[in-house]
mmCIF file of C-alpha atoms and ligand atoms in Angstrom:
data_model
loop_
_atom_site.group_PDB
_atom_site.id
_atom_site.type_symbol
_atom_site.label_atom_id
_atom_site.label_comp_id
_atom_site.label_asym_id
_atom_site.label_seq_id
_atom_site.Cartn_x
_atom_site.Cartn_y
_atom_site.Cartn_z
ATOM 1 C CA MET A 18 5.008 -53.267 44.627
ATOM 2 C CA ASP A 19 1.531 -51.884 44.003
ATOM 3 C CA ILE A 20 0.576 -49.975 47.164
ATOM 4 C CA ARG A 21 -2.917 -49.011 45.955
ATOM 5 C CA ALA A 22 -5.938 -50.538 47.669
ATOM 6 C CA PRO A 23 -6.925 -53.856 45.954
ATOM 7 C CA GLU A 24 -10.085 -52.318 44.437
ATOM 8 C CA GLN A 25 -7.966 -49.642 42.701
ATOM 9 C CA GLN A 26 -5.435 -52.050 41.212
ATOM 10 C CA TYR A 27 -5.638 -53.021 37.548
ATOM 11 C CA ASN A 28 -7.613 -56.207 37.007
ATOM 12 C CA PRO A 29 -6.889 -57.829 33.629
ATOM 13 C CA TYR A 30 -10.385 -59.395 33.737
ATOM 14 C CA ARG A 31 -13.900 -57.997 33.618
ATOM 15 C CA VAL A 32 -15.997 -60.169 35.909
ATOM 16 C CA TYR A 33 -19.701 -60.865 35.273
ATOM 17 C CA THR A 34 -22.302 -62.537 37.449
ATOM 18 C CA ARG A 35 -24.259 -65.301 35.752
ATOM 19 C CA GLU A 36 -27.209 -62.936 35.295
ATOM 20 C CA GLU A 37 -25.088 -60.168 33.743
ATOM 21 C CA TRP A 38 -23.382 -62.621 31.404
ATOM 22 C CA ALA A 39 -26.682 -64.243 30.389
ATOM 23 C CA ARG A 40 -27.956 -60.857 29.148
ATOM 24 C CA LEU A 41 -25.087 -60.718 26.629
ATOM 25 C CA ARG A 42 -26.724 -63.515 24.661
ATOM 26 C CA ASP A 43 -28.717 -60.791 22.903
ATOM 27 C CA ASP A 44 -30.674 -62.490 20.115
ATOM 28 C CA THR A 45 -28.307 -65.443 19.555
ATOM 29 C CA PRO A 46 -30.652 -68.289 18.577
ATOM 30 C CA MET A 47 -30.722 -71.649 20.403
ATOM 31 C CA THR A 48 -29.465 -74.128 17.818
ATOM 32 C CA LEU A 49 -29.258 -77.280 19.948
ATOM 33 C CA GLU A 50 -32.099 -79.801 19.756
ATOM 34 C CA PRO A 51 -33.568 -80.962 23.101
ATOM 35 C CA GLY A 52 -32.324 -84.520 22.428
ATOM 36 C CA GLU A 53 -28.732 -83.371 22.038
ATOM 37 C CA PHE A 54 -28.171 -82.449 25.679
ATOM 38 C CA ASP A 55 -27.618 -86.031 26.865
ATOM 39 C CA ARG A 56 -25.156 -86.716 24.068
ATOM 40 C CA LEU A 57 -23.076 -83.651 24.898
ATOM 41 C CA ARG A 58 -23.082 -84.044 28.675
ATOM 42 C CA SER A 59 -20.300 -86.021 30.377
ATOM 43 C CA LEU A 60 -21.003 -88.410 33.187
ATOM 44 C CA HIS A 61 -22.342 -86.411 36.149
ATOM 45 C CA ASP A 62 -21.826 -83.047 34.629
ATOM 46 C CA ARG A 63 -24.722 -80.627 34.489
ATOM 47 C CA LEU A 64 -26.024 -79.442 31.184
ATOM 48 C CA ASP A 65 -29.518 -78.186 30.625
ATOM 49 C CA LEU A 66 -31.306 -75.660 28.486
ATOM 50 C CA GLN A 67 -30.771 -72.915 31.080
ATOM 51 C CA GLU A 68 -27.011 -73.489 31.221
ATOM 52 C CA VAL A 69 -26.716 -73.342 27.430
ATOM 53 C CA GLU A 70 -28.904 -70.227 27.222
ATOM 54 C CA ASP A 71 -27.224 -68.357 30.076
ATOM 55 C CA ILE A 72 -23.588 -69.336 29.580
ATOM 56 C CA TYR A 73 -22.849 -70.946 26.221
ATOM 57 C CA LEU A 74 -24.965 -68.867 23.839
ATOM 58 C CA PRO A 75 -23.348 -65.587 25.022
ATOM 59 C CA LEU A 76 -19.954 -67.332 24.728
ATOM 60 C CA SER A 77 -20.801 -68.536 21.213
ATOM 61 C CA ARG A 78 -21.770 -64.963 20.292
ATOM 62 C CA LEU A 79 -18.514 -63.598 21.729
ATOM 63 C CA LEU A 80 -16.457 -66.232 19.907
ATOM 64 C CA SER A 81 -18.112 -65.399 16.593
ATOM 65 C CA ILE A 82 -16.964 -61.771 17.083
ATOM 66 C CA TYR A 83 -13.409 -62.893 17.922
ATOM 67 C CA VAL A 84 -13.166 -65.332 14.995
ATOM 68 C CA ASP A 85 -14.544 -62.779 12.549
ATOM 69 C CA ALA A 86 -12.176 -60.034 13.778
ATOM 70 C CA MET A 87 -9.187 -62.378 13.611
ATOM 71 C CA GLN A 88 -10.028 -63.370 10.049
ATOM 72 C CA ARG A 89 -10.185 -59.737 9.014
ATOM 73 C CA LEU A 90 -6.874 -58.958 10.732
ATOM 74 C CA TYR A 91 -5.345 -61.982 9.026
ATOM 75 C CA TYR A 92 -6.476 -60.869 5.556
ATOM 76 C CA ALA A 93 -5.360 -57.275 6.202
ATOM 77 C CA GLU A 94 -1.895 -58.483 7.194
ATOM 78 C CA ARG A 95 -1.678 -60.763 4.144
ATOM 79 C CA GLN A 96 -2.531 -57.762 1.964
ATOM 80 C CA PHE A 97 0.121 -55.653 3.685
ATOM 81 C CA LEU A 98 2.753 -58.356 3.218
ATOM 82 C CA ASN A 99 1.573 -59.022 -0.306
ATOM 83 C CA ILE A 100 1.314 -62.766 0.224
ATOM 84 C CA ARG A 101 -1.377 -65.267 -0.584
ATOM 85 C CA ASP A 102 -2.013 -68.385 1.428
ATOM 86 C CA ARG A 103 -5.006 -70.197 2.799
ATOM 87 C CA LYS A 104 -6.519 -69.062 6.058
ATOM 88 C CA VAL A 105 -5.311 -70.842 9.176
ATOM 89 C CA PRO A 106 -7.579 -72.648 11.634
ATOM 90 C CA TYR A 107 -8.740 -70.706 14.677
ATOM 91 C CA ILE A 108 -7.678 -72.687 17.767
ATOM 92 C CA ILE A 109 -9.505 -72.606 21.112
ATOM 93 C CA GLY A 110 -7.981 -74.218 24.231
ATOM 94 C CA VAL A 111 -10.138 -75.621 27.056
ATOM 95 C CA ALA A 112 -8.292 -76.142 30.367
ATOM 96 C CA GLY A 113 -9.125 -77.041 33.978
ATOM 97 C CA SER A 114 -8.892 -79.791 36.585
ATOM 98 C CA VAL A 115 -9.728 -83.449 36.119
ATOM 99 C CA ALA A 116 -13.508 -83.874 36.716
ATOM 100 C CA VAL A 117 -14.365 -80.195 36.223
ATOM 101 C CA GLY A 118 -16.367 -80.903 33.065
ATOM 102 C CA LYS A 119 -13.981 -79.842 30.294
ATOM 103 C CA SER A 120 -15.367 -82.452 27.900
ATOM 104 C CA THR A 121 -18.938 -81.167 28.255
ATOM 105 C CA THR A 122 -17.889 -77.563 27.640
ATOM 106 C CA ALA A 123 -15.733 -78.542 24.675
ATOM 107 C CA ARG A 124 -18.528 -80.614 23.084
ATOM 108 C CA VAL A 125 -21.170 -77.903 23.615
ATOM 109 C CA LEU A 126 -18.885 -75.305 22.055
ATOM 110 C CA GLN A 127 -18.191 -77.607 19.127
ATOM 111 C CA ALA A 128 -21.929 -78.154 18.538
ATOM 112 C CA LEU A 129 -22.822 -74.461 18.823
ATOM 113 C CA LEU A 130 -19.937 -73.147 16.719
ATOM 114 C CA ALA A 131 -20.584 -75.721 13.980
ATOM 115 C CA ARG A 132 -24.042 -74.190 13.513
ATOM 116 C CA TRP A 133 -22.875 -70.695 12.772
ATOM 117 C CA SER A 134 -23.624 -69.545 9.292
ATOM 118 C CA PRO A 135 -21.939 -70.319 6.906
ATOM 119 C CA ARG A 136 -21.374 -73.700 8.580
ATOM 120 C CA PRO A 137 -17.711 -73.806 9.719
ATOM 121 C CA LYS A 138 -15.889 -77.108 10.106
ATOM 122 C CA VAL A 139 -15.249 -77.459 13.857
ATOM 123 C CA GLU A 140 -13.040 -80.278 15.152
ATOM 124 C CA LEU A 141 -12.276 -81.310 18.731
ATOM 125 C CA ILE A 142 -9.288 -83.149 20.154
ATOM 126 C CA THR A 143 -8.337 -84.067 23.729
ATOM 127 C CA THR A 144 -4.726 -84.031 24.851
ATOM 128 C CA ASP A 145 -4.971 -87.465 26.499
ATOM 129 C CA GLY A 146 -4.043 -88.881 23.078
ATOM 130 C CA PHE A 147 -0.601 -87.360 23.616
ATOM 131 C CA LEU A 148 0.025 -89.151 26.928
ATOM 132 C CA TYR A 149 2.969 -91.543 26.729
ATOM 133 C CA PRO A 150 1.936 -95.223 26.500
ATOM 134 C CA LYS A 151 1.353 -96.922 29.870
ATOM 135 C CA ALA A 152 4.441 -99.152 29.510
ATOM 136 C CA LEU A 153 6.670 -96.116 29.109
ATOM 137 C CA LEU A 154 5.098 -94.316 32.089
ATOM 138 C CA GLU A 155 5.606 -97.490 34.153
ATOM 139 C CA GLN A 156 9.205 -97.803 33.040
ATOM 140 C CA GLN A 157 9.868 -94.205 34.083
ATOM 141 C CA GLY A 158 8.053 -94.741 37.401
ATOM 142 C CA ILE A 159 5.492 -92.016 36.699
ATOM 143 C CA LEU A 160 2.278 -93.974 36.091
ATOM 144 C CA GLN A 161 0.819 -92.302 39.189
ATOM 145 C CA LYS A 162 1.612 -88.962 37.614
ATOM 146 C CA LYS A 163 -0.661 -89.464 34.629
ATOM 147 C CA GLY A 164 -1.886 -86.022 33.612
ATOM 148 C CA PHE A 165 1.231 -84.248 34.947
ATOM 149 C CA PRO A 166 3.281 -82.356 32.316
ATOM 150 C CA GLU A 167 5.987 -85.047 32.250
ATOM 151 C CA SER A 168 3.422 -87.731 31.289
ATOM 152 C CA TYR A 169 2.769 -86.132 27.866
ATOM 153 C CA ASP A 170 4.736 -86.355 24.651
ATOM 154 C CA LEU A 171 4.924 -82.580 24.405
ATOM 155 C CA PRO A 172 7.074 -82.459 21.226
ATOM 156 C CA LEU A 173 4.453 -84.625 19.463
ATOM 157 C CA LEU A 174 1.608 -82.349 20.610
ATOM 158 C CA LEU A 175 3.533 -79.253 19.499
ATOM 159 C CA SER A 176 4.277 -80.710 16.070
ATOM 160 C CA PHE A 177 0.594 -81.724 15.734
ATOM 161 C CA LEU A 178 -0.509 -78.139 16.444
ATOM 162 C CA SER A 179 2.174 -76.708 14.210
ATOM 163 C CA ASP A 180 0.981 -78.953 11.335
ATOM 164 C CA ILE A 181 -2.616 -77.807 11.869
ATOM 165 C CA LYS A 182 -1.661 -74.119 11.933
ATOM 166 C CA SER A 183 0.426 -74.496 8.800
ATOM 167 C CA GLY A 184 -2.622 -75.788 6.940
ATOM 168 C CA ARG A 185 -1.497 -79.416 6.514
ATOM 169 C CA ARG A 186 -4.127 -81.954 5.483
ATOM 170 C CA HIS A 187 -4.989 -85.184 7.339
ATOM 171 C CA VAL A 188 -3.035 -84.458 10.520
ATOM 172 C CA ARG A 189 -3.194 -87.433 12.908
ATOM 173 C CA SER A 190 -3.374 -87.550 16.682
ATOM 174 C CA PRO A 191 -3.016 -90.740 18.769
ATOM 175 C CA VAL A 192 -6.067 -91.973 20.695
ATOM 176 C CA TYR A 193 -6.313 -92.667 24.441
ATOM 177 C CA SER A 194 -8.664 -95.222 26.009
ATOM 178 C CA HIS A 195 -10.035 -94.754 29.537
ATOM 179 C CA LEU A 196 -10.983 -98.441 29.363
ATOM 180 C CA THR A 197 -7.458 -99.797 28.980
ATOM 181 C CA TYR A 198 -5.875 -96.752 30.672
ATOM 182 C CA ASP A 199 -3.494 -96.632 27.733
ATOM 183 C CA ILE A 200 -2.873 -95.304 24.240
ATOM 184 C CA VAL A 201 -4.686 -97.442 21.656
ATOM 185 C CA PRO A 202 -2.068 -99.009 19.362
ATOM 186 C CA ASN A 203 -2.442 -98.145 15.672
ATOM 187 C CA GLU A 204 -5.489 -95.954 16.115
ATOM 188 C CA TRP A 205 -5.580 -92.307 15.118
ATOM 189 C CA ALA A 206 -7.960 -89.398 15.112
ATOM 190 C CA GLU A 207 -7.632 -87.257 12.010
ATOM 191 C CA VAL A 208 -7.939 -83.492 11.751
ATOM 192 C CA ASP A 209 -8.306 -82.181 8.209
ATOM 193 C CA GLN A 210 -8.099 -78.416 7.710
ATOM 194 C CA PRO A 211 -10.842 -77.340 10.118
ATOM 195 C CA ASP A 212 -11.991 -73.731 10.347
ATOM 196 C CA ILE A 213 -11.950 -74.055 14.122
ATOM 197 C CA LEU A 214 -10.132 -76.584 16.317
ATOM 198 C CA ILE A 215 -10.942 -77.031 20.020
ATOM 199 C CA VAL A 216 -8.071 -78.509 22.062
ATOM 200 C CA GLU A 217 -9.174 -79.807 25.466
ATOM 201 C CA GLY A 218 -6.860 -80.952 28.237
ATOM 202 C CA VAL A 219 -5.673 -80.418 31.793
ATOM 203 C CA ASN A 220 -2.351 -78.928 30.808
ATOM 204 C CA VAL A 221 -3.009 -76.890 27.689
ATOM 205 C CA LEU A 222 -2.096 -73.528 29.257
ATOM 206 C CA GLN A 223 1.242 -74.651 30.655
ATOM 207 C CA THR A 224 4.434 -72.814 29.776
ATOM 208 C CA GLY A 225 7.058 -75.062 31.366
ATOM 209 C CA LYS A 226 10.318 -73.477 32.388
ATOM 210 C CA LEU A 227 11.520 -70.985 29.809
ATOM 211 C CA PRO A 228 15.251 -71.221 28.939
ATOM 212 C CA ARG A 229 17.467 -68.501 30.384
ATOM 213 C CA ASP A 230 19.323 -67.954 27.114
ATOM 214 C CA GLY A 231 16.229 -66.557 25.353
ATOM 215 C CA LYS A 232 16.068 -69.404 22.798
ATOM 216 C CA ALA A 233 12.638 -69.804 21.205
ATOM 217 C CA VAL A 234 10.751 -72.677 22.827
ATOM 218 C CA PRO A 235 7.153 -73.089 21.650
ATOM 219 C CA VAL A 236 4.436 -73.764 24.216
ATOM 220 C CA VAL A 237 1.026 -75.261 23.447
ATOM 221 C CA SER A 238 -0.863 -72.021 24.036
ATOM 222 C CA ASP A 239 1.279 -70.207 21.426
ATOM 223 C CA PHE A 240 -1.069 -71.900 18.962
ATOM 224 C CA PHE A 241 -4.250 -70.726 20.707
ATOM 225 C CA ASP A 242 -6.313 -67.772 19.563
ATOM 226 C CA PHE A 243 -8.661 -68.040 22.547
ATOM 227 C CA SER A 244 -8.678 -70.098 25.744
ATOM 228 C CA VAL A 245 -11.216 -71.078 28.374
ATOM 229 C CA TYR A 246 -10.301 -72.202 31.908
ATOM 230 C CA ILE A 247 -13.056 -74.018 33.797
ATOM 231 C CA ASP A 248 -12.753 -73.366 37.480
ATOM 232 C CA ALA A 249 -14.353 -74.752 40.660
ATOM 233 C CA ASP A 250 -13.430 -74.929 44.336
ATOM 234 C CA GLU A 251 -11.367 -77.926 45.367
ATOM 235 C CA ALA A 252 -14.086 -79.245 47.687
ATOM 236 C CA ALA A 253 -16.536 -79.424 44.759
ATOM 237 C CA LEU A 254 -13.986 -80.992 42.390
ATOM 238 C CA ARG A 255 -13.133 -83.643 44.961
ATOM 239 C CA ARG A 256 -16.838 -84.430 45.445
ATOM 240 C CA TRP A 257 -17.467 -84.656 41.679
ATOM 241 C CA TYR A 258 -14.417 -86.877 41.195
ATOM 242 C CA ILE A 259 -15.510 -89.286 43.957
ATOM 243 C CA LYS A 260 -19.131 -89.326 42.736
ATOM 244 C CA ARG A 261 -17.974 -90.089 39.203
ATOM 245 C CA PHE A 262 -15.661 -92.846 40.464
ATOM 246 C CA LEU A 263 -18.619 -94.480 42.276
ATOM 247 C CA ALA A 264 -20.723 -94.236 39.111
ATOM 248 C CA LEU A 265 -17.902 -95.688 36.986
ATOM 249 C CA ARG A 266 -17.521 -98.551 39.488
ATOM 250 C CA ASP A 267 -21.087 -99.600 38.635
ATOM 251 C CA THR A 268 -20.685 -99.086 34.870
ATOM 252 C CA ALA A 269 -17.346 -98.831 33.003
ATOM 253 C CA PHE A 270 -15.293 -100.643 35.673
ATOM 254 C CA THR A 271 -17.523 -103.745 35.495
ATOM 255 C CA ASN A 272 -16.119 -104.434 32.019
ATOM 256 C CA PRO A 273 -13.477 -107.167 32.499
ATOM 257 C CA LYS A 274 -11.277 -105.290 30.029
ATOM 258 C CA SER A 275 -11.293 -102.154 32.208
ATOM 259 C CA TYR A 276 -7.977 -101.302 33.848
ATOM 260 C CA PHE A 277 -10.072 -100.436 36.914
ATOM 261 C CA ASN A 278 -12.030 -103.708 36.884
ATOM 262 C CA ARG A 279 -10.464 -104.630 40.248
ATOM 263 C CA TYR A 280 -12.393 -101.702 41.756
ATOM 264 C CA ALA A 281 -15.792 -102.899 40.473
ATOM 265 C CA LEU A 282 -16.504 -104.977 43.578
ATOM 266 C CA LEU A 283 -15.542 -102.361 46.150
ATOM 267 C CA SER A 284 -18.172 -101.279 48.684
ATOM 268 C CA ASP A 285 -19.239 -97.624 48.725
ATOM 269 C CA GLU A 286 -16.901 -96.999 51.621
ATOM 270 C CA GLU A 287 -13.923 -98.724 49.995
ATOM 271 C CA ALA A 288 -14.532 -97.022 46.628
ATOM 272 C CA THR A 289 -14.766 -93.617 48.323
ATOM 273 C CA ALA A 290 -11.482 -94.242 50.121
ATOM 274 C CA THR A 291 -9.784 -95.397 46.881
ATOM 275 C CA ALA A 292 -11.094 -92.409 44.893
ATOM 276 C CA THR A 293 -10.024 -90.018 47.659
ATOM 277 C CA ALA A 294 -6.522 -91.515 47.630
ATOM 278 C CA ILE A 295 -6.232 -91.198 43.798
ATOM 279 C CA TRP A 296 -7.622 -87.684 43.975
ATOM 280 C CA GLU A 297 -5.107 -86.574 46.588
ATOM 281 C CA ARG A 298 -2.082 -88.402 45.216
ATOM 282 C CA THR A 299 -2.557 -87.595 41.556
ATOM 283 C CA ASN A 300 -5.299 -85.188 40.544
ATOM 284 C CA LEU A 301 -5.193 -82.726 43.452
ATOM 285 C CA ALA A 302 -1.390 -82.610 43.326
ATOM 286 C CA ASN A 303 -1.576 -81.917 39.579
ATOM 287 C CA LEU A 304 -4.231 -79.248 40.116
ATOM 288 C CA GLU A 305 -2.171 -77.441 42.726
ATOM 289 C CA ASP A 306 1.237 -77.790 41.116
ATOM 290 C CA ASN A 307 0.450 -77.502 37.414
ATOM 291 C CA ILE A 308 -3.133 -76.647 36.474
ATOM 292 C CA LEU A 309 -4.347 -73.884 38.800
ATOM 293 C CA PRO A 310 -1.177 -71.793 38.274
ATOM 294 C CA THR A 311 -2.169 -71.509 34.573
ATOM 295 C CA ARG A 312 -5.633 -70.046 35.283
ATOM 296 C CA PRO A 313 -4.504 -66.396 34.925
ATOM 297 C CA ARG A 314 -3.343 -67.166 31.371
ATOM 298 C CA ALA A 315 -6.860 -67.908 30.054
ATOM 299 C CA THR A 316 -8.863 -65.499 27.909
ATOM 300 C CA LEU A 317 -12.043 -66.522 29.717
ATOM 301 C CA ILE A 318 -12.644 -68.171 33.114
ATOM 302 C CA LEU A 319 -15.934 -69.997 33.785
ATOM 303 C CA LYS A 320 -16.374 -70.403 37.562
ATOM 304 C CA LYS A 321 -18.690 -73.250 38.554
ATOM 305 C CA GLY A 322 -20.606 -73.495 41.828
ATOM 306 C CA ALA A 323 -21.177 -76.620 43.918
ATOM 307 C CA ASP A 324 -24.062 -77.760 41.668
ATOM 308 C CA HIS A 325 -21.921 -77.635 38.445
ATOM 309 C CA ALA A 326 -23.720 -74.510 37.206
ATOM 310 C CA VAL A 327 -21.470 -71.637 36.100
ATOM 311 C CA GLU A 328 -21.915 -68.813 38.608
ATOM 312 C CA SER A 329 -19.561 -66.161 37.228
ATOM 313 C CA VAL A 330 -17.579 -65.425 34.083
ATOM 314 C CA ALA A 331 -14.311 -63.475 33.815
ATOM 315 C CA LEU A 332 -13.231 -62.143 30.418
ATOM 316 C CA ARG A 333 -9.713 -60.867 29.853
ATOM 317 C CA ARG A 334 -9.594 -57.240 28.708
ATOM 318 C CA LEU A 335 -8.232 -56.786 25.193
HETATM 319 N N1 LIG B 419 -11.655 -94.244 34.466
HETATM 320 C C1 LIG B 419 -12.527 -93.775 33.561
HETATM 321 N N2 LIG B 419 -13.267 -94.634 32.818
HETATM 322 C C2 LIG B 419 -14.136 -94.174 31.896
HETATM 323 N N3 LIG B 419 -14.329 -92.872 31.631
HETATM 324 C C3 LIG B 419 -13.637 -91.969 32.344
HETATM 325 C C4 LIG B 419 -12.694 -92.358 33.345
HETATM 326 N N4 LIG B 419 -12.148 -91.241 33.871
HETATM 327 C C5 LIG B 419 -12.709 -90.186 33.200
HETATM 328 N N5 LIG B 419 -13.610 -90.612 32.306
HETATM 329 C C6 LIG B 419 -14.391 -89.788 31.374
HETATM 330 O O1 LIG B 419 -13.433 -89.122 30.563
HETATM 331 C C7 LIG B 419 -13.804 -87.784 30.286
HETATM 332 C C8 LIG B 419 -12.714 -86.816 30.631
HETATM 333 O O2 LIG B 419 -12.560 -86.745 32.018
HETATM 334 P P1 LIG B 419 -11.592 -85.657 32.672
HETATM 335 O O3 LIG B 419 -10.238 -85.724 32.056
HETATM 336 O O4 LIG B 419 -11.688 -85.807 34.166
HETATM 337 O O5 LIG B 419 -12.176 -84.281 32.213
HETATM 338 P P2 LIG B 419 -13.487 -83.482 32.525
HETATM 339 O O6 LIG B 419 -14.231 -84.109 33.668
HETATM 340 O O7 LIG B 419 -12.980 -82.104 32.880
HETATM 341 O O8 LIG B 419 -14.255 -83.503 31.253
HETATM 342 C C9 LIG B 419 -15.119 -87.573 31.036
HETATM 343 O O9 LIG B 419 -16.167 -87.705 30.110
HETATM 344 C C10 LIG B 419 -15.148 -88.679 32.077
HETATM 345 O O10 LIG B 419 -16.484 -89.032 32.419
HETATM 346 C C1 LIG B 420 -6.431 -88.773 31.044
HETATM 347 C C2 LIG B 420 -6.331 -87.624 32.042
HETATM 348 C C3 LIG B 420 -4.885 -87.476 32.466
HETATM 349 C C4 LIG B 420 -6.801 -86.293 31.415
HETATM 350 O O1 LIG B 420 -6.331 -86.133 30.095
HETATM 351 P P1 LIG B 420 -6.421 -84.772 29.183
HETATM 352 O O2 LIG B 420 -7.255 -85.101 27.962
HETATM 353 O O3 LIG B 420 -7.024 -83.678 30.033
HETATM 354 O O4 LIG B 420 -5.006 -84.494 28.780
HETATM 355 C C5 LIG B 420 -7.224 -87.903 33.276
HETATM 356 O O5 LIG B 420 -8.563 -87.982 32.869
HETATM 357 C C6 LIG B 420 -6.839 -89.192 34.001
HETATM 358 O O6 LIG B 420 -7.233 -90.254 33.642
HETATM 359 N N1 LIG B 420 -6.014 -89.062 35.063
HETATM 360 C C7 LIG B 420 -5.419 -90.160 35.746
HETATM 361 C C8 LIG B 420 -5.761 -90.258 37.199
HETATM 362 C C9 LIG B 420 -7.177 -90.773 37.405
HETATM 363 O O7 LIG B 420 -7.468 -91.929 37.052
HETATM 364 O O8 LIG B 420 -7.993 -90.012 37.904
#
């Protein structure tokens, strides 16, 4: 037990206020066009010029240092071992609760990193493509646990990442549809030897239970070179989830093909009650049991305030 006062104990993270972090941008140029912000922003997330300048440009600068250093280490080791093979993709994981804004962060990073010079090939995948099909989740009685570790085809995700890291060409990932609430049959997203791959999903930092006999069991984050956890207080996440549900009721859910079409005619009060119930039963339970416990495994933690803006940044010490 560490009996030192909390302020004297070792903290694996250096923590920066938004203002301190923003200064680390240095002279990193803004490479996004004004018109791109709407395309990159998810429903109800916040993304403006200030957020990109203060948070994402310093992060892009930091990542360029990490990627460059890793490449040099990789070549040095290849020289030492006297082997020649192609360089492996650099993989960045993006984790956090449902409704925290992972998709926005992942898309902004993809856009910024793709504009480094010389232009790297930056691909993005979301882990929802590796959810089991709805029929299988129903059969196992876990449809209400969508997003929990047991709802994913983990061996398929691990073999996908292993193929990417081993330099395979045309690696395919299944595709998930929020509209049908299911995997799309016979549709694939293809990843073809990127320089950088961003892997976004609620559970990407999970380790599962490690076997007692010491047998090697890969976990998703074994394939990551860098990871970002997006954090926010539960009260804010709940509010964002409910607000998004109300917005989807008036848009996506009105499509007769939407799995949630039956919610399209709910009153504000009814929709709020339904969203609160889904939040508590599924997404809050998943946050508490499976997602939040992985936060201390991230390289970088972006903490958002009630207005979606990042208010502090924690970077793991090397
Ligand atoms: N039922 C739904 N119908 C349509 N789009 C949805 C639905 N649920 C979530 N989305 C969209 O899917 C994306 C991923 O959402 P989510 O997994 O909650 O991650 P995050 O909010 O952290 O990006 C977001 O762009 C969100 O707006
Ligand atoms: C599809 C998700 C599990 C997240 O997938 P991810 O890409 O993070 O693996 C989540 O967005 C979701 O739809 N959850 C189901 C419960 C709900 O409708 O809120």
